[in-house]
Coordinates of C-alpha atoms in Angstrom, one line a residue:
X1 CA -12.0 2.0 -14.7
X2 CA -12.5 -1.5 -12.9
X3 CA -10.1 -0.8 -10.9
X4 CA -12.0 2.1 -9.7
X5 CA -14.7 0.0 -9.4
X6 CA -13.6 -2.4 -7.3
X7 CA -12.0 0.3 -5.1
X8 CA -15.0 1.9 -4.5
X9 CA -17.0 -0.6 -3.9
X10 CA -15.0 -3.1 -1.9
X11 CA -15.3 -0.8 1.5
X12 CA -19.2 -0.9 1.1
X13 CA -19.0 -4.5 1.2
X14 CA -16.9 -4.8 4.2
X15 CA -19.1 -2.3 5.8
X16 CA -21.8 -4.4 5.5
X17 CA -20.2 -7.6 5.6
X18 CA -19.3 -7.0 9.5
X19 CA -20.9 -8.7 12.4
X20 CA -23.9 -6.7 13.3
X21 CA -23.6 -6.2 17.4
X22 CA -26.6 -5.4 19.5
X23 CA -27.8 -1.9 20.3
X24 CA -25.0 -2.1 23.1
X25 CA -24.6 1.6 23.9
X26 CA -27.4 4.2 23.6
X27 CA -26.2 7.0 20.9
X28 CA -27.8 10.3 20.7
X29 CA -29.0 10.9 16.6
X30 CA -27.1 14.3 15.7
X31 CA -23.6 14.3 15.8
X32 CA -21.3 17.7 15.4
X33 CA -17.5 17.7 15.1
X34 CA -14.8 19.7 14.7
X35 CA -11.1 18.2 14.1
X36 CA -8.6 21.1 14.3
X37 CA -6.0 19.8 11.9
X38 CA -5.4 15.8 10.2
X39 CA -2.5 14.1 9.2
X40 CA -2.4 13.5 5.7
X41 CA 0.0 11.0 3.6
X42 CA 0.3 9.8 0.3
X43 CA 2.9 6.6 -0.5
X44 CA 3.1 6.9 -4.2
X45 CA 5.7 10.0 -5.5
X46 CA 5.7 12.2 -6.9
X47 CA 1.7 13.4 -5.9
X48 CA -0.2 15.9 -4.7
X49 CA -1.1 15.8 -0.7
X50 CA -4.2 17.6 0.8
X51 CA -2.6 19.8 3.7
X52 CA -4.0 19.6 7.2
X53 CA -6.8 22.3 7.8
X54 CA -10.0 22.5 10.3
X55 CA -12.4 19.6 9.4
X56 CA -16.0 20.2 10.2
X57 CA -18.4 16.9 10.4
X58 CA -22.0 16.5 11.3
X59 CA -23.2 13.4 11.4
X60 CA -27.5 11.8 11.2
X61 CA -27.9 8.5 13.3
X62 CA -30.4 6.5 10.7
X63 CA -30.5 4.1 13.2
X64 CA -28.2 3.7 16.9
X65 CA -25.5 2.4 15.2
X66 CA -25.6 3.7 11.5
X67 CA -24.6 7.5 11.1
X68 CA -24.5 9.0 7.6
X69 CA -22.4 12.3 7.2
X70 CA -20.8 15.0 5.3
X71 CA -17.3 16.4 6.8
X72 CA -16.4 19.9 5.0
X73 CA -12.4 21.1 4.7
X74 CA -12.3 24.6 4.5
X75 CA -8.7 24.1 3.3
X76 CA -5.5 26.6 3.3
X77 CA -6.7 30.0 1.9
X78 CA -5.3 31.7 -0.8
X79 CA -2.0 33.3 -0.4
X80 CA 0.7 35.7 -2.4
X81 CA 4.6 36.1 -1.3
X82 CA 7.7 37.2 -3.5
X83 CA 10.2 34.7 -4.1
X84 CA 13.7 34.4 -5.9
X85 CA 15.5 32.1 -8.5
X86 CA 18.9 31.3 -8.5
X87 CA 21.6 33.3 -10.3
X88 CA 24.4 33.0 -11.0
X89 CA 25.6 37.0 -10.3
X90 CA 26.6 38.0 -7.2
X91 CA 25.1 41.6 -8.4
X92 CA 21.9 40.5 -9.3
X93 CA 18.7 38.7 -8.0
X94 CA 15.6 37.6 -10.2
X95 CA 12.3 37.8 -8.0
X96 CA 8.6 36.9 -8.9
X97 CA 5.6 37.0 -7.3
X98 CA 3.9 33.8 -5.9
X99 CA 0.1 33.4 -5.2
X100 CA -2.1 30.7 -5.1
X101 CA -6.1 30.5 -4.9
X102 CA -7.6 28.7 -2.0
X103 CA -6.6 24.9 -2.1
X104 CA -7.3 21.5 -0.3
X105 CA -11.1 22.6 0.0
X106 CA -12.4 19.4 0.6
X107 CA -16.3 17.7 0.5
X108 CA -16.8 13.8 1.7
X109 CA -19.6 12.0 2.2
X110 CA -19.0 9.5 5.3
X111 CA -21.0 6.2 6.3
X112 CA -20.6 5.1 10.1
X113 CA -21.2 1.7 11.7
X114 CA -21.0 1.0 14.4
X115 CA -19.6 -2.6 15.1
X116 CA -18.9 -2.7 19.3
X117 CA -19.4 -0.2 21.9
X118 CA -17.5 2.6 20.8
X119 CA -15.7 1.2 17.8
X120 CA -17.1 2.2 14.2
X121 CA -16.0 1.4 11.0
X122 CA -16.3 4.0 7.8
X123 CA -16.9 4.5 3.9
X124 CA -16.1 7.7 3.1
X125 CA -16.2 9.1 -0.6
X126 CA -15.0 12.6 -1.8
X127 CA -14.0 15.6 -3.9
X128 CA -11.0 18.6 -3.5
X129 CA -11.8 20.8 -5.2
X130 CA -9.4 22.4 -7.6
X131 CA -6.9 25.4 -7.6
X132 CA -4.4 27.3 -9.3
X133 CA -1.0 28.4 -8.7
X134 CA 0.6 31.2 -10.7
X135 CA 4.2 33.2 -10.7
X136 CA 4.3 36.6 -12.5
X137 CA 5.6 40.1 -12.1
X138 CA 9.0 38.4 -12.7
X139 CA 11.9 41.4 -11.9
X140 CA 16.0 41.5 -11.8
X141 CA 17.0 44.0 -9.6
X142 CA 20.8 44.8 -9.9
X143 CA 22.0 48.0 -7.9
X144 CA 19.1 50.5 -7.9
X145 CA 18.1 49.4 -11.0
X146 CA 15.0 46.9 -11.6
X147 CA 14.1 45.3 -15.3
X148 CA 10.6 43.6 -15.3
X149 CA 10.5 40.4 -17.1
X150 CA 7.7 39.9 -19.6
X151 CA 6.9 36.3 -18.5
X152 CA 4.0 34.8 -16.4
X153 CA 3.5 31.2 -15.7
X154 CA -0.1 29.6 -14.3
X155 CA -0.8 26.1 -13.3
X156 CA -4.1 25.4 -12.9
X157 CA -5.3 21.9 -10.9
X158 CA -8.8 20.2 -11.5
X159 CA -10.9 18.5 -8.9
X160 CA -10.4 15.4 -8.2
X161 CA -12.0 12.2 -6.2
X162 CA -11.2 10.1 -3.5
X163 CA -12.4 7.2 -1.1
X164 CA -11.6 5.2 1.5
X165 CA -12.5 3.1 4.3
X166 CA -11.8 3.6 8.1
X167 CA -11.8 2.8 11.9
X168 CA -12.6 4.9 14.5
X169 CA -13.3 5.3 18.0
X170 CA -16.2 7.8 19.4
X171 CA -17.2 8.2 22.4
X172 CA -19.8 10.6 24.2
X173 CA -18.2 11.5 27.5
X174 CA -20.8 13.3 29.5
X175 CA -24.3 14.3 28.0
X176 CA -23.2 16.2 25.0
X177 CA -19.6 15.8 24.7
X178 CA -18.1 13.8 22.2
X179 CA -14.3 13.3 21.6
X180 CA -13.5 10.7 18.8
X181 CA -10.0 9.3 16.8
X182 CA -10.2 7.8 13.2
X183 CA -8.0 6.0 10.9
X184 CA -8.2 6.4 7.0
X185 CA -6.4 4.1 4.7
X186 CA -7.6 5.3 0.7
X187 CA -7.5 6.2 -2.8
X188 CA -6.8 9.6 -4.4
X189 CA -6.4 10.4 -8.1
X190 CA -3.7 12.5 -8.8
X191 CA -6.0 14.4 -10.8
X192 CA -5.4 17.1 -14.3
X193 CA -3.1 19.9 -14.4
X194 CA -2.8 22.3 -16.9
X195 CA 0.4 24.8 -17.5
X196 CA -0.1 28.4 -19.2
X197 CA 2.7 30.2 -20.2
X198 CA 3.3 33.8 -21.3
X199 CA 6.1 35.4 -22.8
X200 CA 7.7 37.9 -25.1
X201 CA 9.6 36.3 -27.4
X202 CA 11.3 39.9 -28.9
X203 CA 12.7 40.5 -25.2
X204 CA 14.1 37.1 -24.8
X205 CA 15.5 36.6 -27.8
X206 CA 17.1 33.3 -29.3
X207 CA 16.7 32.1 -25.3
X208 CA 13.8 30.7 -23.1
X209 CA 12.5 32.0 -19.7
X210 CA 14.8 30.1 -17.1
X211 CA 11.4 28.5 -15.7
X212 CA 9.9 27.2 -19.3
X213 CA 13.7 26.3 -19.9
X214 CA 13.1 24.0 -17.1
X215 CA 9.8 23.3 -17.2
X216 CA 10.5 21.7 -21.2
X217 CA 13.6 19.9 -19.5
X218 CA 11.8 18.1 -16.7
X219 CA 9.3 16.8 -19.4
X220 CA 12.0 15.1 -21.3
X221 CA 14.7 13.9 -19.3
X222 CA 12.4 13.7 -16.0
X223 CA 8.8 12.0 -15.2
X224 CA 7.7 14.8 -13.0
X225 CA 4.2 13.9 -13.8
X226 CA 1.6 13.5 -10.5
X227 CA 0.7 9.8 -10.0
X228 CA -2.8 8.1 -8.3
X229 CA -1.9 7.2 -4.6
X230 CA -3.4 5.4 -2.0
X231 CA -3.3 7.7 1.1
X232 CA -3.4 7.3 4.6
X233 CA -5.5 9.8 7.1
X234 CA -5.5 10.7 10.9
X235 CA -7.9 12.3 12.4
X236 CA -8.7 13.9 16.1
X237 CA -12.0 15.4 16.8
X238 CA -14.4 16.8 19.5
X239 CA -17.8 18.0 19.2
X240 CA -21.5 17.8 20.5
X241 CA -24.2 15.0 20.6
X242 CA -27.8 16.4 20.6

């Protein structure tokens, strides 16, 4: 937890640790962006990465060269596909049905400051919001023949927070026109997951569903378990000053 602590609140001190520049460049007080996709890493595997969707910011000037902010990821939308499991029959292939809910919906809260110019630095702090992943309707189709599977597996994956601190460059071009580039270096937990399984025991017998089978194994012989990362973030965005 002090960790945490100290991760969180380092940034805020840097922030306002920096050199405080004269008013340099006038800035208009409402800022609107739109950043069409990020590049998103994580160094610490295995863990969980938020894929690239549309970012949308607005951002209040407080004063010229302190913004406050809240950037929105609407995130990948929820999605359902058949896919297959290996077999070892030539005659036969096992299918399921894949489907997730929406996922990497994102909320942050940012802090801008300005520190030359066009040169800000940030503190931003936020939340993805969770989402599930299941795999059911589980078939083996052999010939003109197909035998449903009574098995379903459902991973569900909490929220989870994340911070970190930045450097950008924004830059009003004409009137209204603002193009801007940051770099994000973080934190992100790895956050809670839960597995639910369900299965008829009767049809399987004295076996196990080949994907609890290697679910169980992966829990004992391998730590397959989601670790906290720090993260790195790119960003490039265009939008309106009003």
């Amino acid at each position: 937890m002090n960790k945490k602590i100290k991760l969180l609140t380092l940034p805020i001190v840097l922030l306002f640790a920096s050199p405080i520049f004269p008013n340099d460049v006038e800035r208009k007080k409402y800022h609107f962006l739109i950043s069409p996709w990020i590049i998103n890493t994580t160094f610490d595997k295995p863990s969980r990465e938020i894929e690239s969707s549309i970012n949308l910011q607005f951002l209040y000037g407080l004063t010229n060269n302190l913004y406050i902010g809240v950037t929105y990821g609407i995130g990948k939308n929820s999605e359902k596909n058949l896919e297959s499991i290996p077999t070892s029959s030539y005659s036969a292939t096992r299918l399921y049905q894949f489907s997730t809910s929406k996922k990497s919906e994102t909320f942050t809260l940012n802090l801008h400051y300005f520190l030359w110019k066009f040169i800000y630095t940030s503190f931003n702090i936020g939340i993805e919001k969770g989402f599930s992943v299941e795999r059911n309707n589980f078939a083996i189709i052999r010939a003109n023949n197909i035998t449903p599977q009574p098995f379903s597996m459902k991973t569900i994956f909490d929220d989870r927070v994340f911070s970190s601190l930045g450097i950008g460059f924004r830059h009003e071009v004409s009137s209204s026109i603002l193009i801007a580039f940051e770099y994000q270096r973080g934190y992100i937990e790895a956050g809670k997951s839960n597995q639910h399984f369900t299965y008829n025991p009767d049809y399987y017998g004295s076996n196990l569903p080949y994907m609890l089978e290697n679910y169980l194994f992966d829990n004992l012989f391998n730590d397959r378990s989601l670790r906290n990362s720090i993260y790195q973030q790119f960003y490039l965005s265009a939008g309106l000053a009003i």
